[in-house]
Structures are given as structure tokens and as C-alpha cells.
């Protein structure tokens, strides 16, 4: 049976600097600013954490994490700002 892949030691974070597990937001985080959400998305995308690990660590639903990921893909880190989410949702609903 082959060994399971080892998790990466670091990935490139949303600001372009290396990001390690120690750099990630605390599992007790209650205030989710855009930067913290983007760090978790980058960690999963880069293989630092699996989707399941991130959801368990931060008590997120898969749907919530995927909404963060979509926001980053469509609008960058700024898309994760809660004040912008309604604007982006409204423009998406309008077909923009």
C-alpha cells in the first residue's frame, strides 16, 4: 500500500508570502476578516490542509468554505469582505 502524500510544509499565502500551519488563523477564530478567510482558502488550495481538515478545524460547512473560495476566484481577497458580499451577490443575480 503506497504511503499517503505528506502535507506541504508551506504554501504561498494570499499576500504572496509563505504560509505555514502555524501562520493560519487560530481554530478559535470568531471574527472572520477577509485576510483570514483568504489564508484558509490558500491553505486548502495549496495542500497545507484538506477541505475536511479546514472545515473541522474552523467549524465551517463545506458550502461556507466553497463560498469563500468562489469569492476569491471571482473577486480576489476583496470579495471576502462582508460589506462587499451583498454587492457581488446582487450583481451575480442580475447576470452581470
mmCIF file with all atom_site columns, C-alpha atoms in Angstrom:
data_model
loop_
_atom_site.group_PDB
_atom_site.id
_atom_site.type_symbol
_atom_site.label_atom_id
_atom_site.label_alt_id
_atom_site.label_comp_id
_atom_site.label_asym_id
_atom_site.label_entity_id
_atom_site.label_seq_id
_atom_site.pdbx_PDB_ins_code
_atom_site.Cartn_x
_atom_site.Cartn_y
_atom_site.Cartn_z
_atom_site.occupancy
_atom_site.B_iso_or_equiv
_atom_site.pdbx_formal_charge
_atom_site.auth_seq_id
_atom_site.auth_comp_id
_atom_site.auth_asym_id
_atom_site.auth_atom_id
_atom_site.pdbx_PDB_model_num
ATOM 1  C CA . UNK A 1 1  ? 0.000   0.000  0.000   1.00 0.00 ? 1  UNK A CA 1
ATOM 2  C CA . UNK A 1 2  ? 1.564   3.340  -1.028  1.00 0.00 ? 2  UNK A CA 1
ATOM 3  C CA . UNK A 1 3  ? 2.247   5.992  1.562   1.00 0.00 ? 3  UNK A CA 1
ATOM 4  C CA . UNK A 1 4  ? -0.287  8.789  1.705   1.00 0.00 ? 4  UNK A CA 1
ATOM 5  C CA . UNK A 1 5  ? 1.058   12.112 0.465   1.00 0.00 ? 5  UNK A CA 1
ATOM 6  C CA . UNK A 1 6  ? 2.656   14.221 3.161   1.00 0.00 ? 6  UNK A CA 1
ATOM 7  C CA . UNK A 1 7  ? 1.101   17.625 3.718   1.00 0.00 ? 7  UNK A CA 1
ATOM 8  C CA . UNK A 1 8  ? 3.111   20.544 2.449   1.00 0.00 ? 8  UNK A CA 1
ATOM 9  C CA . UNK A 1 9  ? 5.197   22.493 4.938   1.00 0.00 ? 9  UNK A CA 1
ATOM 10 C CA . UNK A 1 10 ? 4.185   25.824 3.417   1.00 0.00 ? 10 UNK A CA 1
ATOM 11 C CA . UNK A 1 11 ? 2.210   27.363 0.576   1.00 0.00 ? 11 UNK A CA 1
ATOM 12 C CA . UNK A 1 12 ? 2.060   30.842 -0.873  1.00 0.00 ? 12 UNK A CA 1
ATOM 13 C CA . UNK A 1 13 ? -0.443  32.915 1.055   1.00 0.00 ? 13 UNK A CA 1
ATOM 14 C CA . UNK A 1 14 ? -2.857  35.478 -0.372  1.00 0.00 ? 14 UNK A CA 1
ATOM 15 C CA . UNK A 1 15 ? -0.305  38.268 0.102   1.00 0.00 ? 15 UNK A CA 1
ATOM 16 C CA . UNK A 1 16 ? 2.433   36.339 -1.734  1.00 0.00 ? 16 UNK A CA 1
ATOM 17 C CA . UNK A 1 17 ? 4.410   35.308 1.356   1.00 0.00 ? 17 UNK A CA 1
ATOM 18 C CA . UNK A 1 18 ? 4.917   31.737 2.608   1.00 0.00 ? 18 UNK A CA 1
ATOM 19 C CA . UNK A 1 19 ? 2.094   30.450 4.796   1.00 0.00 ? 19 UNK A CA 1
ATOM 20 C CA . UNK A 1 20 ? 2.535   27.561 7.258   1.00 0.00 ? 20 UNK A CA 1
ATOM 21 C CA . UNK A 1 21 ? 0.034   25.845 9.541   1.00 0.00 ? 21 UNK A CA 1
ATOM 22 C CA . UNK A 1 22 ? 1.412   27.973 12.389  1.00 0.00 ? 22 UNK A CA 1
ATOM 23 C CA . UNK A 1 23 ? 0.552   31.127 10.398  1.00 0.00 ? 23 UNK A CA 1
ATOM 24 C CA . UNK A 1 24 ? -3.086  30.133 9.916   1.00 0.00 ? 24 UNK A CA 1
ATOM 25 C CA . UNK A 1 25 ? -5.856  31.730 11.965  1.00 0.00 ? 25 UNK A CA 1
ATOM 26 C CA . UNK A 1 26 ? -6.485  30.173 15.360  1.00 0.00 ? 26 UNK A CA 1
ATOM 27 C CA . UNK A 1 27 ? -9.083  27.392 15.411  1.00 0.00 ? 27 UNK A CA 1
ATOM 28 C CA . UNK A 1 28 ? -10.899 29.595 17.955  1.00 0.00 ? 28 UNK A CA 1
ATOM 29 C CA . UNK A 1 29 ? -11.291 32.479 15.496  1.00 0.00 ? 29 UNK A CA 1
ATOM 30 C CA . UNK A 1 30 ? -14.672 34.148 15.806  1.00 0.00 ? 30 UNK A CA 1
ATOM 31 C CA . UNK A 1 31 ? -14.097 37.301 13.747  1.00 0.00 ? 31 UNK A CA 1
ATOM 32 C CA . UNK A 1 32 ? -13.506 36.309 10.136  1.00 0.00 ? 32 UNK A CA 1
ATOM 33 C CA . UNK A 1 33 ? -11.914 39.200 8.276   1.00 0.00 ? 33 UNK A CA 1
ATOM 34 C CA . UNK A 1 34 ? -11.172 38.808 4.564   1.00 0.00 ? 34 UNK A CA 1
ATOM 35 C CA . UNK A 1 35 ? -7.448  38.170 5.115   1.00 0.00 ? 35 UNK A CA 1
ATOM 36 C CA . UNK A 1 36 ? -8.099  35.238 7.462   1.00 0.00 ? 36 UNK A CA 1
ATOM 37 C CA . UNK A 1 37 ? -10.636 33.675 5.108   1.00 0.00 ? 37 UNK A CA 1
ATOM 38 C CA . UNK A 1 38 ? -8.178  34.065 2.210   1.00 0.00 ? 38 UNK A CA 1
ATOM 39 C CA . UNK A 1 39 ? -5.436  32.380 4.247   1.00 0.00 ? 39 UNK A CA 1
ATOM 40 C CA . UNK A 1 40 ? -7.659  29.350 4.849   1.00 0.00 ? 40 UNK A CA 1
ATOM 41 C CA . UNK A 1 41 ? -8.603  29.203 1.156   1.00 0.00 ? 41 UNK A CA 1
ATOM 42 C CA . UNK A 1 42 ? -4.916  29.414 0.164   1.00 0.00 ? 42 UNK A CA 1
ATOM 43 C CA . UNK A 1 43 ? -4.036  26.678 2.670   1.00 0.00 ? 43 UNK A CA 1
ATOM 44 C CA . UNK A 1 44 ? -6.587  24.293 1.169   1.00 0.00 ? 44 UNK A CA 1
ATOM 45 C CA . UNK A 1 45 ? -5.769  25.182 -2.438  1.00 0.00 ? 45 UNK A CA 1
ATOM 46 C CA . UNK A 1 46 ? -2.059  24.684 -1.786  1.00 0.00 ? 46 UNK A CA 1
ATOM 47 C CA . UNK A 1 47 ? -2.434  21.397 0.064   1.00 0.00 ? 47 UNK A CA 1
ATOM 48 C CA . UNK A 1 48 ? -1.467  22.678 3.507   1.00 0.00 ? 48 UNK A CA 1
ATOM 49 C CA . UNK A 1 49 ? -4.865  21.497 4.797   1.00 0.00 ? 49 UNK A CA 1
ATOM 50 C CA . UNK A 1 50 ? -7.510  19.317 3.198   1.00 0.00 ? 50 UNK A CA 1
ATOM 51 C CA . UNK A 1 51 ? -11.013 20.693 2.779   1.00 0.00 ? 51 UNK A CA 1
ATOM 52 C CA . UNK A 1 52 ? -12.170 18.326 5.518   1.00 0.00 ? 52 UNK A CA 1
ATOM 53 C CA . UNK A 1 53 ? -9.404  19.452 7.891   1.00 0.00 ? 53 UNK A CA 1
ATOM 54 C CA . UNK A 1 54 ? -10.199 23.121 7.300   1.00 0.00 ? 54 UNK A CA 1
ATOM 55 C CA . UNK A 1 55 ? -13.922 22.605 7.860   1.00 0.00 ? 55 UNK A CA 1
ATOM 56 C CA . UNK A 1 56 ? -13.303 20.644 11.045  1.00 0.00 ? 56 UNK A CA 1
ATOM 57 C CA . UNK A 1 57 ? -10.606 22.998 12.360  1.00 0.00 ? 57 UNK A CA 1
ATOM 58 C CA . UNK A 1 58 ? -12.754 26.110 11.834  1.00 0.00 ? 58 UNK A CA 1
ATOM 59 C CA . UNK A 1 59 ? -16.226 24.592 12.276  1.00 0.00 ? 59 UNK A CA 1
ATOM 60 C CA . UNK A 1 60 ? -17.205 25.511 8.732   1.00 0.00 ? 60 UNK A CA 1
ATOM 61 C CA . UNK A 1 61 ? -19.664 23.813 6.445   1.00 0.00 ? 61 UNK A CA 1
ATOM 62 C CA . UNK A 1 62 ? -18.332 22.722 3.081   1.00 0.00 ? 62 UNK A CA 1
ATOM 63 C CA . UNK A 1 63 ? -20.768 25.175 1.488   1.00 0.00 ? 63 UNK A CA 1
ATOM 64 C CA . UNK A 1 64 ? -19.385 28.077 3.533   1.00 0.00 ? 64 UNK A CA 1
ATOM 65 C CA . UNK A 1 65 ? -15.800 27.254 2.609   1.00 0.00 ? 65 UNK A CA 1
ATOM 66 C CA . UNK A 1 66 ? -16.733 26.860 -1.064  1.00 0.00 ? 66 UNK A CA 1
ATOM 67 C CA . UNK A 1 67 ? -18.450 30.263 -0.988  1.00 0.00 ? 67 UNK A CA 1
ATOM 68 C CA . UNK A 1 68 ? -15.164 31.774 0.270   1.00 0.00 ? 68 UNK A CA 1
ATOM 69 C CA . UNK A 1 69 ? -13.280 30.004 -2.491  1.00 0.00 ? 69 UNK A CA 1
ATOM 70 C CA . UNK A 1 70 ? -15.703 31.245 -5.175  1.00 0.00 ? 70 UNK A CA 1
ATOM 71 C CA . UNK A 1 71 ? -15.466 34.803 -3.833  1.00 0.00 ? 71 UNK A CA 1
ATOM 72 C CA . UNK A 1 72 ? -11.653 34.689 -4.077  1.00 0.00 ? 72 UNK A CA 1
ATOM 73 C CA . UNK A 1 73 ? -11.791 33.244 -7.605  1.00 0.00 ? 73 UNK A CA 1
ATOM 74 C CA . UNK A 1 74 ? -14.272 35.836 -8.834  1.00 0.00 ? 74 UNK A CA 1
ATOM 75 C CA . UNK A 1 75 ? -13.267 38.970 -6.938  1.00 0.00 ? 75 UNK A CA 1
ATOM 76 C CA . UNK A 1 76 ? -9.968  38.331 -5.148  1.00 0.00 ? 76 UNK A CA 1
ATOM 77 C CA . UNK A 1 77 ? -9.481  38.838 -1.427  1.00 0.00 ? 77 UNK A CA 1
ATOM 78 C CA . UNK A 1 78 ? -11.697 41.938 -1.548  1.00 0.00 ? 78 UNK A CA 1
ATOM 79 C CA . UNK A 1 79 ? -14.603 39.652 -2.473  1.00 0.00 ? 79 UNK A CA 1
ATOM 80 C CA . UNK A 1 80 ? -14.426 38.170 1.015   1.00 0.00 ? 80 UNK A CA 1
ATOM 81 C CA . UNK A 1 81 ? -15.235 41.444 2.734   1.00 0.00 ? 81 UNK A CA 1
ATOM 82 C CA . UNK A 1 82 ? -18.692 41.066 4.259   1.00 0.00 ? 82 UNK A CA 1
ATOM 83 C CA . UNK A 1 83 ? -19.628 44.586 3.189   1.00 0.00 ? 83 UNK A CA 1
ATOM 84 C CA . UNK A 1 84 ? -18.987 43.593 -0.426  1.00 0.00 ? 84 UNK A CA 1
ATOM 85 C CA . UNK A 1 85 ? -20.729 40.208 -0.410  1.00 0.00 ? 85 UNK A CA 1
ATOM 86 C CA . UNK A 1 86 ? -24.176 41.712 -0.898  1.00 0.00 ? 86 UNK A CA 1
ATOM 87 C CA . UNK A 1 87 ? -22.920 43.847 -3.815  1.00 0.00 ? 87 UNK A CA 1
ATOM 88 C CA . UNK A 1 88 ? -21.352 40.822 -5.525  1.00 0.00 ? 88 UNK A CA 1
ATOM 89 C CA . UNK A 1 89 ? -24.390 38.630 -4.907  1.00 0.00 ? 89 UNK A CA 1
ATOM 90 C CA . UNK A 1 90 ? -26.707 41.284 -6.297  1.00 0.00 ? 90 UNK A CA 1
ATOM 91 C CA . UNK A 1 91 ? -24.622 41.722 -9.455  1.00 0.00 ? 91 UNK A CA 1
ATOM 92 C CA . UNK A 1 92 ? -24.417 37.927 -9.917  1.00 0.00 ? 92 UNK A CA 1
ATOM 93 C CA . UNK A 1 93 ? -28.197 37.613 -9.563  1.00 0.00 ? 93 UNK A CA 1
ATOM 94 C CA . UNK A 1 94 ? -28.660 40.359 -12.131 1.00 0.00 ? 94 UNK A CA 1
ATOM 95 C CA . UNK A 1 95 ? -26.433 38.471 -14.561 1.00 0.00 ? 95 UNK A CA 1
ATOM 96 C CA . UNK A 1 96 ? -23.546 40.951 -14.545 1.00 0.00 ? 96 UNK A CA 1
#
